[in-house]
Short mmCIF file of the C-alpha atoms (twelve columns), coordinates in Angstrom:
data_MODEL
# 
_entry.id   MODEL 
# 
loop_
_atom_site.group_PDB 
_atom_site.id 
_atom_site.type_symbol 
_atom_site.label_atom_id 
_atom_site.label_alt_id 
_atom_site.label_comp_id 
_atom_site.label_asym_id 
_atom_site.label_seq_id 
_atom_site.Cartn_x 
_atom_site.Cartn_y 
_atom_site.Cartn_z 
_atom_site.pdbx_PDB_model_num 
ATOM 1   C CA . MET A 1   114.739 145.257 108.675 1 
ATOM 2   C CA . THR A 2   117.574 143.857 110.953 1 
ATOM 3   C CA . ILE A 3   115.421 141.361 112.488 1 
ATOM 4   C CA . ALA A 4   114.152 140.096 109.001 1 
ATOM 5   C CA . MET A 5   117.637 139.879 107.711 1 
ATOM 6   C CA . ALA A 6   118.770 137.814 110.872 1 
ATOM 7   C CA . LEU A 7   115.938 135.515 110.408 1 
ATOM 8   C CA . THR A 8   116.661 134.760 106.956 1 
ATOM 9   C CA . MET A 9   120.380 134.065 107.740 1 
ATOM 10  C CA . THR A 10  119.267 131.654 110.717 1 
ATOM 11  C CA . VAL A 11  116.955 129.702 108.259 1 
ATOM 12  C CA . SER A 12  119.602 129.607 105.594 1 
ATOM 13  C CA . ALA A 13  122.057 128.095 107.834 1 
ATOM 14  C CA . PHE A 14  119.570 125.290 108.898 1 
ATOM 15  C CA . ALA A 15  118.673 124.474 105.468 1 
ATOM 16  C CA . SER A 16  122.043 123.587 104.295 1 
ATOM 17  C CA . ASP A 17  122.221 120.823 106.941 1 
ATOM 18  C CA . VAL A 18  119.090 119.067 105.583 1 
ATOM 19  C CA . ARG A 19  119.710 115.372 104.982 1 
ATOM 20  C CA . PRO A 20  117.440 112.717 103.463 1 
ATOM 21  C CA . LEU A 21  115.362 111.170 105.959 1 
ATOM 22  C CA . TYR A 22  116.048 107.723 105.036 1 
ATOM 23  C CA . ASP A 23  119.746 108.069 104.160 1 
ATOM 24  C CA . SER A 24  121.120 105.731 106.751 1 
ATOM 25  C CA . GLU A 25  118.627 102.951 105.932 1 
ATOM 26  C CA . THR A 26  118.981 103.001 102.232 1 
ATOM 27  C CA . SER A 27  121.919 100.855 100.796 1 
ATOM 28  C CA . ILE A 28  123.199 101.726 97.228  1 
ATOM 29  C CA . VAL A 29  125.667 99.137  95.705  1 
ATOM 30  C CA . GLY A 30  127.245 99.193  92.288  1 
ATOM 31  C CA . SER A 31  129.762 97.340  90.387  1 
ATOM 32  C CA . VAL A 32  131.529 97.228  86.891  1 
ATOM 33  C CA . ASN A 33  132.352 93.994  85.311  1 
ATOM 34  C CA . MET A 34  134.700 93.955  82.449  1 
ATOM 35  C CA . SER A 35  134.413 90.183  81.486  1 
ATOM 36  C CA . SER A 36  130.536 90.610  81.186  1 
ATOM 37  C CA . GLN A 37  130.946 94.190  79.786  1 
ATOM 38  C CA . THR A 38  128.101 95.359  82.209  1 
ATOM 39  C CA . TYR A 39  127.671 97.535  85.193  1 
ATOM 40  C CA . SER A 40  125.066 97.069  87.938  1 
ATOM 41  C CA . VAL A 41  123.363 99.020  90.506  1 
ATOM 42  C CA . LYS A 42  121.142 97.684  93.569  1 
ATOM 43  C CA . VAL A 43  119.230 99.923  95.729  1 
ATOM 44  C CA . SER A 44  117.597 98.607  98.983  1 
ATOM 45  C CA . GLY A 45  115.373 101.092 100.970 1 
ATOM 46  C CA . PRO A 46  114.058 100.838 104.478 1 
ATOM 47  C CA . LEU A 47  111.607 97.940  105.311 1 
ATOM 48  C CA . ASP A 48  108.837 99.931  105.255 1 
ATOM 49  C CA . ALA A 49  109.502 101.405 101.620 1 
ATOM 50  C CA . THR A 50  106.650 100.640 99.084  1 
ATOM 51  C CA . LYS A 51  108.301 101.852 95.879  1 
ATOM 52  C CA . VAL A 52  112.075 102.496 94.739  1 
ATOM 53  C CA . LYS A 53  113.579 104.173 91.644  1 
ATOM 54  C CA . LEU A 54  117.191 104.620 90.476  1 
ATOM 55  C CA . ASP A 55  118.976 106.563 87.842  1 
ATOM 56  C CA . ALA A 56  122.487 105.593 87.215  1 
ATOM 57  C CA . THR A 57  125.241 107.092 84.875  1 
ATOM 58  C CA . LEU A 58  128.513 105.387 84.016  1 
ATOM 59  C CA . TYR A 59  131.528 107.662 83.387  1 
ATOM 60  C CA . GLN A 60  134.952 106.767 82.576  1 
ATOM 61  C CA . LYS A 61  137.779 108.748 84.231  1 
ATOM 62  C CA . GLN A 62  140.058 110.610 81.795  1 
ATOM 63  C CA . LEU A 63  143.137 112.468 82.048  1 
ATOM 64  C CA . ILE A 64  141.294 115.637 82.568  1 
ATOM 65  C CA . GLY A 65  137.611 114.799 83.780  1 
ATOM 66  C CA . ARG A 66  135.434 112.084 82.612  1 
ATOM 67  C CA . LYS A 67  133.447 110.647 79.839  1 
ATOM 68  C CA . GLU A 68  130.073 109.527 79.952  1 
ATOM 69  C CA . ILE A 69  129.586 105.958 78.739  1 
ATOM 70  C CA . SER A 70  126.155 104.963 79.729  1 
ATOM 71  C CA . SER A 71  122.968 105.477 81.820  1 
ATOM 72  C CA . MET A 72  119.996 103.745 82.823  1 
ATOM 73  C CA . SER A 73  116.917 103.959 84.993  1 
ATOM 74  C CA . ALA A 74  114.634 101.432 86.815  1 
ATOM 75  C CA . SER A 75  111.721 101.322 89.138  1 
ATOM 76  C CA . ALA A 76  110.063 98.638  91.451  1 
ATOM 77  C CA . SER A 77  107.518 97.931  93.770  1 
ATOM 78  C CA . GLY A 78  108.738 97.056  97.374  1 
ATOM 79  C CA . ARG A 79  112.075 98.006  98.988  1 
ATOM 80  C CA . THR A 80  114.651 96.591  96.246  1 
ATOM 81  C CA . CYS A 81  115.425 97.851  92.840  1 
ATOM 82  C CA . SER A 82  118.301 96.492  90.706  1 
ATOM 83  C CA . LYS A 83  119.551 96.921  87.215  1 
ATOM 84  C CA . SER A 84  122.288 95.706  84.976  1 
ATOM 85  C CA . GLN A 85  123.382 97.119  81.568  1 
ATOM 86  C CA . SER A 86  125.667 96.543  78.826  1 
ATOM 87  C CA . ALA A 87  128.553 98.939  78.497  1 
ATOM 88  C CA . ALA A 88  131.951 99.302  76.676  1 
ATOM 89  C CA . ILE A 89  134.235 98.472  79.843  1 
ATOM 90  C CA . GLU A 90  137.981 98.663  79.232  1 
ATOM 91  C CA . LYS A 91  140.777 96.811  81.160  1 
ATOM 92  C CA . GLY A 92  142.749 99.077  83.367  1 
ATOM 93  C CA . LYS A 93  140.450 101.996 83.309  1 
ATOM 94  C CA . THR A 94  138.852 103.628 86.419  1 
ATOM 95  C CA . TYR A 95  134.862 104.074 86.215  1 
ATOM 96  C CA . VAL A 96  132.538 106.118 88.124  1 
ATOM 97  C CA . ILE A 97  128.729 105.284 88.693  1 
ATOM 98  C CA . GLU A 98  126.788 108.232 90.041  1 
ATOM 99  C CA . VAL A 99  123.534 107.062 91.389  1 
ATOM 100 C CA . THR A 100 120.292 108.916 92.263  1 
ATOM 101 C CA . ALA A 101 117.772 106.757 94.211  1 
ATOM 102 C CA . GLN A 102 114.452 107.488 95.338  1 
ATOM 103 C CA . VAL A 103 112.477 105.675 98.094  1 
ATOM 104 C CA . TYR A 104 108.800 106.113 98.808  1 
ATOM 105 C CA . VAL A 105 108.103 105.691 102.516 1 
ATOM 106 C CA . ASP A 106 104.875 106.812 104.370 1 
ATOM 107 C CA . GLY A 107 103.463 108.691 101.412 1 
ATOM 108 C CA . ALA A 108 106.731 110.781 100.560 1 
ATOM 109 C CA . TRP A 109 109.679 110.310 98.375  1 
ATOM 110 C CA . ASP A 110 113.141 110.639 99.847  1 
ATOM 111 C CA . THR A 111 116.189 111.250 97.411  1 
ATOM 112 C CA . ILE A 112 119.667 109.655 98.135  1 
ATOM 113 C CA . GLU A 113 122.765 110.160 95.985  1 
ATOM 114 C CA . GLU A 114 125.768 107.939 95.933  1 
ATOM 115 C CA . THR A 115 129.153 107.941 93.906  1 
ATOM 116 C CA . ILE A 116 130.673 104.440 93.321  1 
ATOM 117 C CA . THR A 117 134.236 104.187 91.920  1 
ATOM 118 C CA . ALA A 118 135.367 100.933 90.336  1 
ATOM 119 C CA . LYS A 119 138.921 100.193 88.718  1 
ATOM 120 C CA . THR A 120 139.135 97.364  86.091  1 
# 
């Protein structure tokens, strides 16, 4: 029983260090534009990516916590996916875009998450 517990603890320790395979090869860029009242996200996967998906949620920072303003999703064939969407953007506020991107490479999906902060 002691051996089983030791093996379980070892496997758990290694599992916590797992990183997405294409994390360093995937670029996630986002912006908030007050003048056009939009926010945008662009995901560029590795050169051999054949599909890309993105889910993005825009939040406005509050004194305590944050308020969800908008969310969007998009998908594309190839290595690049981008989307822009209208939102009520206020001057002098701080916004956070949480992005979850998925890239399809060599028959498998890889998920990458990014948080982008912008002040207007």
